[in-house]
Amino acid sequence: MQAQLGVYHIEQDEFIPGNLLYADSDALKTTDGKTSSTIVGDVLAQGYNEGVGVNARFIYICSFVQIMKDKVMVVDHGNNCTRLVDRHTRRTTPFVGQCTKSGYVDGPNAKFAHPLDAARYKNNPSMILLADLKNNAIRVINTDTKITHTLVRDDVIRDVRSILQHGYMNTFYISTKSGIFRYSIGDKKPTNLAGPSKSFFTDYSEGHFSHALFRKPSGMFLLNDTALLVADSDNHRVRVLDLARNVTSTVCNGDRRGNSVGFDGNKDECSFGRPTTFCLFNDKLLIGQNYRIRQIEGKIEGVTGIMSCIPYSNFFGIILVY
């Protein structure tokens, strides 16, 4: 499996205040904006190996959760498991899931099938929500007991890619290969929000939720109770879902052809290169994508998108140029 270089997940670094912690393909890194350092892994080498620092091997760190100030649970997509990183020693150890073995098993000996995204359940910090791609399921990991159970598993969320909790409510947004779903605890199954409800057709189209089309949407970010941002990865766009009017729009209207990272500029000029994740950092909305961390400058007002896109100045040309 060949590495696809890009930023898959970003968070404020709880171990080093003021830094950004980010998943850069097959490595976990931290940066203060001037210099960056690799905690574990190597962006130019894949595989499975528990070890220290750059000797550890992963196959795409697609997400992570800082379960303690000095402990990071990383999602090792290609090795079908989660792993624990000690920030003091930079040593990795298996956590939950059977690394290198794919399957579907709940309990203390859980198995996953290419997990993609993880997020803390806000109502209980010891519970981690896991988007289990090929099992079409949202799994729940108890970080205290290391026991896993399934929140929801259904073919309507085929190739589940990401999960986002709506505030502290028991309502979740789920992105799949072809659209966005909504699920509340107690529901029999997820309900279609935007994109095809029965087929798994992927393409690009704006408009009413019932007519909108997506192509492997990934990370999501709730701007407010009525505006949901979606990183529509393979359409190379950041979409805005207006939850009050049930319509979609795009943040940037620019043409990215001929440029794998997209172009900077205002709404009519800017474009993205395979956006995957969002992070609010020092009141700046950051977007992880191919080779770059980008910054939204200005306000995104509903679906009108009064904004411009620029490289995040402290990072451009420093941490994500290979």
One Martini backbone bead per residue (centre of mass of N, CA, C, O) as a GRO file, in nm:
protein
  322
    1MET     BB    1   0.092   0.038   0.026
    2GLN     BB    2   0.069   0.365  -0.065
    3ALA     BB    3   0.138   0.666   0.032
    4GLN     BB    4  -0.082   0.940   0.127
    5LEU     BB    5  -0.020   1.258   0.142
    6GLY     BB    6  -0.153   1.392   0.453
    7VAL     BB    7  -0.403   1.547   0.651
    8TYR     BB    8  -0.626   1.375   0.883
    9HIS     BB    9  -0.553   1.521   1.170
   10ILE     BB   10  -0.651   1.779   1.421
   11GLU     BB   11  -0.504   1.920   1.729
   12GLN     BB   12  -0.463   2.025   2.022
   13ASP     BB   13  -0.190   2.014   2.228
   14GLU     BB   14  -0.184   1.876   2.556
   15PHE     BB   15   0.133   1.838   2.611
   16ILE     BB   16   0.188   2.106   2.421
   17PRO     BB   17   0.124   2.406   2.467
   18GLY     BB   18   0.045   2.566   2.146
   19ASN     BB   19   0.025   2.318   1.986
   20LEU     BB   20   0.011   2.092   1.714
   21LEU     BB   21  -0.166   1.797   1.643
   22TYR     BB   22  -0.081   1.551   1.377
   23ALA     BB   23  -0.178   1.357   1.097
   24ASP     BB   24   0.087   1.232   0.873
   25SER     BB   25  -0.021   0.973   0.758
   26ASP     BB   26   0.240   0.767   0.912
   27ALA     BB   27   0.233   1.011   1.129
   28LEU     BB   28   0.307   1.174   1.439
   29LYS     BB   29   0.275   1.528   1.508
   30THR     BB   30   0.445   1.836   1.609
   31THR     BB   31   0.379   2.202   1.643
   32ASP     BB   32   0.468   2.566   1.665
   33GLY     BB   33   0.508   2.679   1.345
   34LYS     BB   34   0.834   2.648   1.300
   35THR     BB   35   0.851   2.356   1.412
   36SER     BB   36   0.885   2.000   1.368
   37SER     BB   37   0.787   1.673   1.509
   38THR     BB   38   0.831   1.337   1.550
   39ILE     BB   39   0.687   1.093   1.742
   40VAL     BB   40   0.564   0.880   1.526
   41GLY     BB   41   0.686   0.745   1.258
   42ASP     BB   42   0.667   0.740   0.879
   43VAL     BB   43   0.593   0.891   0.574
   44LEU     BB   44   0.797   0.666   0.404
   45ALA     BB   45   0.675   0.428   0.600
   46GLN     BB   46   0.525   0.107   0.611
   47GLY     BB   47   0.338  -0.087   0.862
   48TYR     BB   48   0.421  -0.315   1.143
   49ASN     BB   49   0.537  -0.153   1.452
   50GLU     BB   50   0.657  -0.167   1.761
   51GLY     BB   51   0.789   0.141   1.908
   52VAL     BB   52   1.023   0.410   1.877
   53GLY     BB   53   0.924   0.649   1.709
   54VAL     BB   54   1.048   0.600   1.386
   55ASN     BB   55   1.017   0.275   1.432
   56ALA     BB   56   0.739   0.300   1.393
   57ARG     BB   57   0.446   0.143   1.231
   58PHE     BB   58   0.212   0.239   0.972
   59ILE     BB   59  -0.132   0.254   0.806
   60TYR     BB   60  -0.256   0.512   0.852
   61ILE     BB   61  -0.327   0.794   1.037
   62CYS     BB   62  -0.664   0.898   1.058
   63SER     BB   63  -0.665   0.918   1.381
   64PHE     BB   64  -0.726   1.073   1.713
   65VAL     BB   65  -0.698   1.051   2.084
   66GLN     BB   66  -0.664   1.231   2.385
   67ILE     BB   67  -0.705   1.048   2.671
   68MET     BB   68  -0.449   1.191   2.769
   69LYS     BB   69  -0.201   1.408   2.804
   70ASP     BB   70   0.020   1.141   2.752
   71LYS     BB   71  -0.214   0.996   2.569
   72VAL     BB   72  -0.250   0.831   2.244
   73MET     BB   73  -0.508   0.737   2.030
   74VAL     BB   74  -0.463   0.554   1.740
   75VAL     BB   75  -0.565   0.512   1.399
   76ASP     BB   76  -0.495   0.208   1.224
   77HIS     BB   77  -0.618   0.143   0.933
   78GLY     BB   78  -0.437  -0.092   0.791
   79ASN     BB   79  -0.422  -0.262   1.086
   80ASN     BB   80  -0.708  -0.273   1.241
   81CYS     BB   81  -0.640  -0.052   1.481
   82THR     BB   82  -0.542   0.049   1.799
   83ARG     BB   83  -0.302   0.284   1.950
   84LEU     BB   84  -0.048   0.364   2.187
   85VAL     BB   85   0.092   0.684   2.291
   86ASP     BB   86   0.379   0.789   2.454
   87ARG     BB   87   0.500   1.105   2.512
   88HIS     BB   88   0.757   1.049   2.679
   89THR     BB   89   0.876   0.781   2.509
   90ARG     BB   90   0.749   0.716   2.216
   91ARG     BB   91   0.575   0.463   2.264
   92THR     BB   92   0.424   0.176   2.134
   93THR     BB   93   0.096   0.014   2.173
   94PRO     BB   94  -0.144  -0.183   2.200
   95PHE     BB   95  -0.497  -0.162   2.237
   96VAL     BB   96  -0.759  -0.180   2.027
   97GLY     BB   97  -0.748  -0.454   1.866
   98GLN     BB   98  -0.625  -0.665   1.593
   99CYS     BB   99  -0.343  -0.642   1.460
  100THR     BB  100  -0.369  -0.738   1.114
  101LYS     BB  101  -0.682  -0.803   1.190
  102SER     BB  102  -0.982  -0.867   1.037
  103GLY     BB  103  -1.319  -0.771   1.166
  104TYR     BB  104  -1.616  -0.873   1.381
  105VAL     BB  105  -1.579  -0.776   1.725
  106ASP     BB  106  -1.678  -0.779   2.041
  107GLY     BB  107  -1.532  -0.674   2.330
  108PRO     BB  108  -1.208  -0.760   2.449
  109ASN     BB  109  -1.162  -0.889   2.129
  110ALA     BB  110  -1.158  -0.686   1.909
  111LYS     BB  111  -1.273  -0.609   1.573
  112PHE     BB  112  -1.167  -0.451   1.269
  113ALA     BB  113  -1.239  -0.259   0.944
  114HIS     BB  114  -1.089   0.001   0.863
  115PRO     BB  115  -1.054   0.239   1.045
  116LEU     BB  116  -1.095   0.611   1.050
  117ASP     BB  117  -1.256   0.735   1.305
  118ALA     BB  118  -1.234   0.950   1.604
  119ALA     BB  119  -1.437   1.020   1.907
  120ARG     BB  120  -1.542   1.177   2.174
  121TYR     BB  121  -1.770   1.124   2.420
  122LYS     BB  122  -1.896   1.393   2.587
  123ASN     BB  123  -2.065   1.232   2.821
  124ASN     BB  124  -1.798   1.023   2.813
  125PRO     BB  125  -1.455   1.026   2.818
  126SER     BB  126  -1.417   0.693   2.808
  127MET     BB  127  -1.560   0.726   2.529
  128ILE     BB  128  -1.513   0.595   2.193
  129LEU     BB  129  -1.571   0.680   1.869
  130LEU     BB  130  -1.593   0.448   1.580
  131ALA     BB  131  -1.521   0.433   1.240
  132ASP     BB  132  -1.616   0.131   1.066
  133LEU     BB  133  -1.596   0.098   0.751
  134LYS     BB  134  -1.636  -0.228   0.663
  135ASN     BB  135  -1.876  -0.262   0.897
  136ASN     BB  136  -2.088  -0.041   0.903
  137ALA     BB  137  -1.985   0.115   1.184
  138ILE     BB  138  -2.037   0.217   1.524
  139ARG     BB  139  -1.807   0.223   1.772
  140VAL     BB  140  -1.730   0.148   2.127
  141ILE     BB  141  -1.473   0.262   2.346
  142ASN     BB  142  -1.338   0.159   2.649
  143THR     BB  143  -1.055   0.290   2.804
  144ASP     BB  144  -1.065   0.130   3.076
  145THR     BB  145  -1.151  -0.179   2.966
  146LYS     BB  146  -1.131  -0.242   2.648
  147ILE     BB  147  -1.430  -0.239   2.559
  148THR     BB  148  -1.652  -0.331   2.290
  149HIS     BB  149  -1.922  -0.171   2.116
  150THR     BB  150  -2.225  -0.123   1.935
  151LEU     BB  151  -2.418   0.133   1.823
  152VAL     BB  152  -2.411   0.095   1.491
  153ARG     BB  153  -2.539  -0.134   1.226
  154ASP     BB  154  -2.552  -0.057   0.868
  155ASP     BB  155  -2.590  -0.049   0.520
  156VAL     BB  156  -2.657   0.261   0.492
  157ILE     BB  157  -2.344   0.298   0.617
  158ARG     BB  158  -2.157   0.258   0.392
  159ASP     BB  159  -1.853   0.340   0.440
  160VAL     BB  160  -1.773   0.464   0.704
  161ARG     BB  161  -1.588   0.777   0.795
  162SER     BB  162  -1.758   0.963   1.007
  163ILE     BB  163  -1.799   1.137   1.334
  164LEU     BB  164  -2.054   1.361   1.493
  165GLN     BB  165  -2.137   1.542   1.763
  166HIS     BB  166  -2.417   1.720   1.892
  167GLY     BB  167  -2.274   1.821   2.118
  168TYR     BB  168  -2.452   1.674   2.406
  169MET     BB  169  -2.606   1.508   2.229
  170ASN     BB  170  -2.762   1.196   2.100
  171THR     BB  171  -2.646   1.316   1.823
  172PHE     BB  172  -2.538   1.213   1.488
  173TYR     BB  173  -2.294   1.245   1.239
  174ILE     BB  174  -2.261   1.063   0.921
  175SER     BB  175  -2.014   0.960   0.705
  176THR     BB  176  -1.997   0.843   0.374
  177LYS     BB  177  -1.933   0.764   0.055
  178SER     BB  178  -2.231   0.938  -0.036
  179GLY     BB  179  -2.302   1.072   0.261
  180ILE     BB  180  -2.539   1.197   0.508
  181PHE     BB  181  -2.612   1.114   0.848
  182ARG     BB  182  -2.856   1.046   1.111
  183TYR     BB  183  -2.817   0.974   1.474
  184SER     BB  184  -3.006   0.837   1.747
  185ILE     BB  185  -3.043   0.722   2.040
  186GLY     BB  186  -3.292   0.461   1.967
  187ASP     BB  187  -3.272   0.418   1.692
  188LYS     BB  188  -3.293   0.182   1.444
  189LYS     BB  189  -3.169   0.390   1.227
  190PRO     BB  190  -3.028   0.568   1.008
  191THR     BB  191  -3.074   0.886   0.853
  192ASN     BB  192  -3.112   1.067   0.584
  193LEU     BB  193  -2.980   1.389   0.487
  194ALA     BB  194  -2.748   1.369   0.249
  195GLY     BB  195  -2.800   1.222  -0.030
  196PRO     BB  196  -2.835   0.917  -0.107
  197SER     BB  197  -3.066   0.680   0.039
  198LYS     BB  198  -3.008   0.395  -0.144
  199SER     BB  199  -2.776   0.462  -0.294
  200PHE     BB  200  -2.400   0.478  -0.391
  201PHE     BB  201  -2.374   0.736  -0.542
  202THR     BB  202  -2.109   0.936  -0.689
  203ASP     BB  203  -2.067   1.300  -0.678
  204TYR     BB  204  -2.158   1.637  -0.794
  205SER     BB  205  -2.400   1.834  -0.597
  206GLU     BB  206  -2.615   2.090  -0.549
  207GLY     BB  207  -2.866   2.167  -0.302
  208HIS     BB  208  -3.085   1.980  -0.210
  209PHE     BB  209  -3.047   1.712  -0.016
  210SER     BB  210  -3.194   1.512  -0.226
  211HIS     BB  211  -2.966   1.615  -0.466
  212ALA     BB  212  -2.713   1.573  -0.334
  213LEU     BB  213  -2.356   1.517  -0.394
  214PHE     BB  214  -2.091   1.282  -0.316
  215ARG     BB  215  -1.720   1.210  -0.249
  216LYS     BB  216  -1.600   1.101   0.021
  217PRO     BB  217  -1.679   1.208   0.292
  218SER     BB  218  -1.550   1.327   0.594
  219GLY     BB  219  -1.507   1.558   0.777
  220MET     BB  220  -1.662   1.751   1.049
  221PHE     BB  221  -1.830   2.082   1.126
  222LEU     BB  222  -1.991   2.277   1.372
  223LEU     BB  223  -2.076   2.603   1.360
  224ASN     BB  224  -2.383   2.546   1.423
  225ASP     BB  225  -2.714   2.446   1.445
  226THR     BB  226  -2.728   2.516   1.098
  227ALA     BB  227  -2.404   2.450   1.035
  228LEU     BB  228  -2.239   2.211   0.821
  229LEU     BB  229  -1.927   2.089   0.773
  230VAL     BB  230  -1.776   1.930   0.473
  231ALA     BB  231  -1.530   1.703   0.368
  232ASP     BB  232  -1.515   1.658   0.019
  233SER     BB  233  -1.264   1.493  -0.083
  234ASP     BB  234  -1.310   1.383  -0.397
  235ASN     BB  235  -1.418   1.692  -0.468
  236HIS     BB  236  -1.241   1.918  -0.342
  237ARG     BB  237  -1.445   2.012  -0.096
  238VAL     BB  238  -1.627   2.251   0.098
  239ARG     BB  239  -1.921   2.199   0.266
  240VAL     BB  240  -2.255   2.337   0.321
  241LEU     BB  241  -2.502   2.261   0.567
  242ASP     BB  242  -2.831   2.367   0.577
  243LEU     BB  243  -3.044   2.276   0.842
  244ALA     BB  244  -3.288   2.478   0.780
  245ARG     BB  245  -3.305   2.453   0.439
  246ASN     BB  246  -3.182   2.196   0.299
  247VAL     BB  247  -2.894   2.300   0.185
  248THR     BB  248  -2.620   2.335  -0.039
  249SER     BB  249  -2.270   2.433  -0.044
  250THR     BB  250  -1.969   2.611  -0.124
  251VAL     BB  251  -1.686   2.769  -0.017
  252CYS     BB  252  -1.535   2.704  -0.293
  253ASN     BB  253  -1.522   2.801  -0.658
  254GLY     BB  254  -1.265   2.713  -0.754
  255ASP     BB  255  -1.006   2.590  -0.962
  256ARG     BB  256  -0.781   2.296  -0.922
  257ARG     BB  257  -0.659   2.248  -1.180
  258GLY     BB  258  -0.310   2.174  -1.170
  259ASN     BB  259  -0.355   2.146  -0.839
  260SER     BB  260  -0.316   1.944  -0.555
  261VAL     BB  261  -0.373   2.195  -0.327
  262GLY     BB  262  -0.470   2.441  -0.449
  263PHE     BB  263  -0.613   2.768  -0.404
  264ASP     BB  264  -0.597   3.086  -0.323
  265GLY     BB  265  -0.847   3.308  -0.183
  266ASN     BB  266  -1.140   3.376  -0.255
  267LYS     BB  267  -1.436   3.226  -0.310
  268ASP     BB  268  -1.380   3.243  -0.640
  269GLU     BB  269  -1.063   3.119  -0.615
  270CYS     BB  270  -1.068   2.897  -0.428
  271SER     BB  271  -0.914   2.575  -0.327
  272PHE     BB  272  -0.888   2.218  -0.291
  273GLY     BB  273  -0.694   1.921  -0.165
  274ARG     BB  274  -0.835   1.686  -0.018
  275PRO     BB  275  -1.022   1.721   0.222
  276THR     BB  276  -1.056   1.590   0.585
  277THR     BB  277  -1.025   1.827   0.816
  278PHE     BB  278  -1.091   1.990   1.137
  279CYS     BB  279  -0.982   2.299   1.326
  280LEU     BB  280  -0.992   2.479   1.628
  281PHE     BB  281  -0.736   2.744   1.646
  282ASN     BB  282  -0.723   3.029   1.785
  283ASP     BB  283  -0.987   3.108   1.611
  284LYS     BB  284  -0.905   2.904   1.383
  285LEU     BB  285  -0.988   2.757   1.076
  286LEU     BB  286  -0.880   2.438   1.002
  287ILE     BB  287  -0.744   2.247   0.713
  288GLY     BB  288  -0.698   1.928   0.608
  289GLN     BB  289  -0.472   1.811   0.346
  290ASN     BB  290  -0.286   1.812   0.092
  291TYR     BB  291   0.026   1.907   0.222
  292ARG     BB  292  -0.181   2.081   0.414
  293ILE     BB  293  -0.263   2.371   0.603
  294ARG     BB  294  -0.557   2.548   0.619
  295GLN     BB  295  -0.722   2.881   0.619
  296ILE     BB  296  -0.995   3.042   0.740
  297GLU     BB  297  -1.095   3.371   0.641
  298GLY     BB  298  -1.343   3.471   0.809
  299LYS     BB  299  -1.684   3.440   0.739
  300ILE     BB  300  -1.938   3.190   0.763
  301GLU     BB  301  -2.256   3.259   0.621
  302GLY     BB  302  -2.394   2.998   0.605
  303VAL     BB  303  -2.409   2.980   0.241
  304THR     BB  304  -2.233   3.234   0.135
  305GLY     BB  305  -1.925   3.263   0.200
  306ILE     BB  306  -1.758   3.500   0.365
  307MET     BB  307  -1.437   3.450   0.233
  308SER     BB  308  -1.103   3.311   0.267
  309CYS     BB  309  -0.808   3.136   0.143
  310ILE     BB  310  -0.520   3.029   0.328
  311PRO     BB  311  -0.238   2.972   0.445
  312TYR     BB  312  -0.100   2.872   0.727
  313SER     BB  313   0.158   3.070   0.790
  314ASN     BB  314   0.327   2.888   1.001
  315PHE     BB  315   0.323   2.619   0.792
  316PHE     BB  316   0.401   2.703   0.529
  317GLY     BB  317   0.681   2.529   0.409
  318ILE     BB  318   0.746   2.330   0.669
  319ILE     BB  319   0.558   2.053   0.730
  320LEU     BB  320   0.419   1.997   0.410
  321VAL     BB  321   0.696   1.947   0.251
  322TYR     BB  322   0.852   1.686   0.031
   0.00000   0.00000   0.00000
